[in-house]
CSV table of C-alpha atoms in Angstrom, one decimal:
chain,number,residue,atom,x,y,z
A,1,LYS,CA,174.0,152.6,89.6
A,2,ASN,CA,170.7,150.6,90.0
A,3,GLU,CA,170.7,148.5,93.1
A,4,VAL,CA,169.0,145.5,90.8
A,5,GLU,CA,170.8,144.7,87.4
A,6,GLN,CA,169.3,142.3,84.9
A,7,SER,CA,171.2,140.8,82.0
A,8,PRO,CA,170.7,140.6,79.3
A,9,GLN,CA,168.1,143.4,78.8
A,10,ASN,CA,167.0,141.6,75.5
A,11,LEU,CA,167.0,138.1,74.7
A,12,THR,CA,166.0,136.2,71.6
A,13,ALA,CA,165.8,132.4,71.5
A,14,GLN,CA,164.7,129.5,69.3
A,15,GLU,CA,162.0,127.1,70.5
A,16,GLY,CA,163.8,124.4,72.4
A,17,GLU,CA,166.7,126.3,73.7
A,18,PHE,CA,168.1,126.4,77.2
A,19,ILE,CA,167.8,130.2,78.4
A,20,THR,CA,169.4,131.8,81.3
A,21,ILE,CA,168.1,135.4,82.6
A,22,ASN,CA,170.9,136.8,85.5
A,23,CYS,CA,169.9,139.1,88.3
A,24,SER,CA,172.6,141.0,90.4
A,25,TYR,CA,172.0,143.1,93.6
A,26,SER,CA,173.9,145.2,95.7
A,27,VAL,CA,171.9,145.1,99.0
A,28,GLY,CA,171.1,142.7,101.9
A,29,ILE,CA,167.9,140.9,100.9
A,30,SER,CA,165.5,138.8,102.8
A,31,ALA,CA,163.9,137.5,99.6
A,32,LEU,CA,164.0,137.9,96.0
A,33,HIS,CA,161.2,137.1,93.4
A,34,TRP,CA,161.1,136.1,89.9
A,35,LEU,CA,157.9,137.8,88.1
A,36,GLN,CA,156.6,137.3,84.6
A,37,GLN,CA,154.8,139.8,82.6
A,38,HIS,CA,153.2,139.6,79.4
A,39,PRO,CA,152.3,142.2,76.7
A,40,GLY,CA,148.9,143.9,78.3
A,41,GLY,CA,150.2,144.3,81.9
A,42,GLY,CA,149.3,141.1,84.1
A,43,ILE,CA,152.3,140.0,86.3
A,44,VAL,CA,152.4,136.3,87.6
A,45,SER,CA,154.9,135.5,90.4
A,46,LEU,CA,157.4,132.5,89.3
A,47,PHE,CA,159.4,131.9,92.5
A,48,MET,CA,160.2,133.6,95.7
A,49,LEU,CA,163.7,132.5,96.8
A,50,SER,CA,165.5,133.3,99.9
A,51,SER,CA,168.4,130.5,99.6
A,52,GLY,CA,169.3,127.7,97.2
A,53,LYS,CA,167.3,126.5,94.3
A,54,LYS,CA,163.5,126.1,93.1
A,55,LYS,CA,162.1,124.3,90.3
A,56,HIS,CA,158.5,124.3,88.7
A,57,GLY,CA,157.9,122.7,85.3
A,58,ARG,CA,160.7,124.1,82.8
A,59,LEU,CA,161.4,126.7,84.9
A,60,ILE,CA,164.4,126.4,87.6
A,61,ALA,CA,165.2,129.6,89.8
A,62,THR,CA,168.5,129.4,91.8
A,63,ILE,CA,169.9,131.8,94.6
A,64,ASN,CA,173.6,132.4,95.6
A,65,ILE,CA,173.4,134.9,98.9
A,66,GLN,CA,177.0,135.4,99.2
A,67,GLU,CA,177.5,136.5,95.5
A,68,LYS,CA,174.1,138.5,95.6
A,69,HIS,CA,173.3,136.6,92.3
A,70,SER,CA,170.3,134.9,90.8
A,71,SER,CA,169.8,133.2,87.9
A,72,LEU,CA,166.5,131.9,86.1
A,73,HIS,CA,166.7,129.1,83.9
A,74,ILE,CA,164.1,128.1,81.4
A,75,THR,CA,164.7,124.5,79.8
A,76,ALA,CA,163.1,123.5,76.4
A,77,SER,CA,161.7,126.8,76.0
A,78,HIS,CA,158.3,127.5,73.9
A,79,PRO,CA,157.2,130.7,72.3
A,80,ARG,CA,154.3,130.7,74.9
A,81,ASP,CA,157.5,131.7,77.2
A,82,SER,CA,158.0,135.0,75.4
A,83,ALA,CA,157.2,137.6,78.0
A,84,VAL,CA,159.7,140.1,80.1
A,85,TYR,CA,161.0,138.4,83.1
A,86,ILE,CA,161.7,140.6,86.2
A,87,CYS,CA,163.9,140.0,89.4
A,88,ALA,CA,162.7,142.0,92.6
A,89,VAL,CA,164.4,142.0,95.6
A,90,ARG,CA,162.9,142.6,99.1
A,91,TYR,CA,165.2,144.3,101.6
A,92,GLY,CA,165.3,146.2,104.6
A,93,SER,CA,163.2,145.7,107.7
A,94,GLY,CA,160.2,147.5,109.6
A,95,ALA,CA,159.2,151.0,108.0
A,96,THR,CA,162.1,150.6,105.7
A,97,ASN,CA,161.2,147.2,104.3
A,98,LYS,CA,160.6,147.5,100.3
A,99,LEU,CA,160.9,145.7,97.1
A,100,ILE,CA,162.9,147.2,94.3
A,101,PHE,CA,163.0,145.9,90.7
A,102,GLY,CA,165.2,145.2,88.1
A,103,THR,CA,164.5,146.8,84.6
A,104,GLY,CA,163.4,143.2,83.1
A,105,THR,CA,164.5,141.0,80.3
A,106,LEU,CA,162.3,140.7,77.3
A,107,LEU,CA,162.5,137.7,76.0
A,108,ALA,CA,161.3,136.3,72.5
A,109,VAL,CA,161.2,132.7,71.7
A,110,GLN,CA,160.8,132.3,68.0
A,111,PRO,CA,159.3,128.9,66.4
B,1,LYS,CA,139.6,131.1,94.3
B,2,ALA,CA,139.0,134.5,92.9
B,3,GLY,CA,142.2,136.5,92.2
B,4,VAL,CA,143.4,140.0,92.7
B,5,THR,CA,140.6,142.2,91.0
B,6,GLN,CA,141.6,145.8,90.3
B,7,THR,CA,139.1,148.7,89.3
B,8,PRO,CA,138.5,150.7,87.4
B,9,ARG,CA,140.9,149.0,84.5
B,10,TYR,CA,141.3,151.7,82.5
B,11,LEU,CA,140.6,155.5,83.1
B,12,ILE,CA,141.6,159.0,81.7
B,13,LYS,CA,141.8,162.2,84.0
B,14,THR,CA,142.9,165.6,83.5
B,15,ARG,CA,145.9,167.6,85.3
B,16,GLY,CA,144.5,168.9,88.6
B,17,GLN,CA,142.0,166.3,89.3
B,18,GLN,CA,142.4,163.6,91.5
B,19,VAL,CA,141.9,159.6,91.1
B,20,THR,CA,141.0,156.7,93.6
B,21,LEU,CA,142.0,152.9,92.5
B,22,SER,CA,140.4,149.9,94.4
B,23,CYS,CA,142.2,146.6,95.0
B,24,SER,CA,140.4,143.4,96.4
B,25,PRO,CA,142.9,140.9,97.7
B,26,ILE,CA,142.5,137.0,97.5
B,27,SER,CA,140.5,136.0,100.4
B,28,GLY,CA,142.3,135.6,103.3
B,29,HIS,CA,145.3,137.6,102.0
B,30,ARG,CA,145.9,140.5,104.8
B,31,SER,CA,148.5,142.3,103.0
B,32,VAL,CA,148.3,144.8,99.9
B,33,SER,CA,150.7,146.4,98.5
B,34,TRP,CA,150.9,149.0,95.2
B,35,TYR,CA,153.3,149.7,92.8
B,36,GLN,CA,153.7,152.3,89.4
B,37,GLN,CA,155.0,150.8,86.4
B,38,THR,CA,156.1,153.4,83.6
B,39,PRO,CA,158.1,153.0,80.6
B,40,GLY,CA,161.1,155.2,82.0
B,41,GLN,CA,161.2,154.0,85.4
B,42,GLY,CA,159.7,150.4,85.3
B,43,LEU,CA,158.2,149.2,88.5
B,44,GLN,CA,158.2,151.0,91.5
B,45,PHE,CA,156.8,150.4,94.8
B,46,LEU,CA,154.6,152.6,96.6
B,47,PHE,CA,153.0,151.3,99.8
B,48,GLU,CA,152.5,148.4,101.7
B,49,TYR,CA,149.4,147.6,104.1
B,50,PHE,CA,148.7,145.3,106.6
B,51,SER,CA,145.8,144.7,108.8
B,52,GLU,CA,144.7,148.2,108.0
B,53,THR,CA,148.1,150.0,108.9
B,54,GLN,CA,150.6,151.4,106.3
B,55,ARG,CA,153.9,149.4,107.2
B,56,ASN,CA,156.1,150.8,104.5
B,57,LYS,CA,156.2,153.7,101.9
B,58,GLY,CA,158.3,153.8,98.8
B,59,ASN,CA,159.9,157.5,97.5
B,60,PHE,CA,156.8,159.2,96.1
B,61,PRO,CA,155.3,162.6,97.0
B,62,GLY,CA,152.6,163.1,99.4
B,63,ARG,CA,150.1,163.3,96.7
B,64,PHE,CA,150.1,159.4,96.7
B,65,SER,CA,148.1,158.0,99.7
B,66,GLY,CA,146.4,154.8,100.3
B,67,ARG,CA,144.3,153.2,102.8
B,68,GLN,CA,143.3,149.5,103.7
B,69,PHE,CA,139.7,148.7,105.0
B,70,SER,CA,139.0,145.7,107.6
B,71,ASN,CA,137.9,143.3,104.9
B,72,SER,CA,141.5,143.7,103.4
B,73,ARG,CA,140.2,145.8,100.4
B,74,SER,CA,142.7,148.4,99.7
B,75,GLU,CA,142.5,151.8,97.7
B,76,MET,CA,145.3,154.3,96.8
B,77,ASN,CA,144.5,158.0,96.0
B,78,VAL,CA,146.5,160.3,93.8
B,79,SER,CA,145.7,163.8,94.0
B,80,THR,CA,146.5,166.8,92.2
B,81,LEU,CA,147.4,164.9,89.0
B,82,GLU,CA,150.5,165.6,86.8
B,83,LEU,CA,151.1,164.4,83.4
B,84,GLY,CA,154.1,162.3,84.5
B,85,ASP,CA,151.3,160.0,86.8
B,86,SER,CA,150.2,158.5,83.9
B,87,ALA,CA,151.5,155.0,84.4
B,88,LEU,CA,149.9,151.1,85.0
B,89,TYR,CA,149.2,151.0,88.8
B,90,LEU,CA,149.3,147.3,90.2
B,91,CYS,CA,148.7,145.9,93.3
B,92,ALA,CA,149.3,142.8,94.8
B,93,SER,CA,148.0,140.6,97.5
B,94,SER,CA,150.0,138.4,100.2
B,95,TRP,CA,149.2,136.4,103.3
B,96,GLY,CA,151.8,137.9,105.4
B,97,THR,CA,153.7,141.3,105.3
B,98,TYR,CA,156.9,141.3,104.0
B,99,THR,CA,157.1,137.7,103.2
B,100,GLY,CA,155.2,135.5,101.2
B,101,GLU,CA,154.3,135.2,97.4
B,102,LEU,CA,152.9,138.0,95.8
B,103,PHE,CA,149.8,137.6,93.7
B,104,PHE,CA,149.2,140.6,91.0
B,105,GLY,CA,145.9,142.2,89.8
B,106,GLU,CA,145.8,143.0,86.2
B,107,GLY,CA,146.1,146.9,86.9
B,108,SER,CA,144.7,150.0,86.3
B,109,ARG,CA,146.0,152.1,83.8
B,110,LEU,CA,145.8,155.5,84.2
B,111,THR,CA,146.2,158.5,81.3
B,112,VAL,CA,146.2,162.2,82.6
B,113,LEU,CA,145.7,164.6,79.8
């Protein structure tokens, strides 16, 4: 079982829909990152969370530390939101500190 | 403000050769981390450097190594290349170690023939 699980793996939405991507993890973490990767490789950091909720434009990220769960919401989705969304958690301390990644959610927003 | 720069962007090597990839972080960032991305394994952490010291390392063989210079630029080296080393290698910089938002480069795509 992967330490970081994302769902769904694939998601197709119509423009304007509200989208939710989920991330569950099994380890104690110090931070959680949501990343966006467009075709061609470049990765952009969307959020870094250690508690609560953050909002940036149409994107909202929440985290529940007790339940080991985070969600990424996209309001009023647009075709340019089509990308792979990756959840990553940082855990461990000192020499064992590392970042581990979910397998990603491929989002396609159709006009 | 310039972003994270990785060179070269694309390269082709043959089995048994070695390769060196370079990463120039955002000015002022002292932490550089490296990642391997493959279709089968996804993104995996390689190692992280802060102030010229390796702070932590992922589960990769000793053929994978790196270093960081006093200007925070970092290099990673893969020796005795194997076909399975074909991947996109990404680096990211951040202000501090273990914490802080990550800023990724565009990656170096390595093909091993």
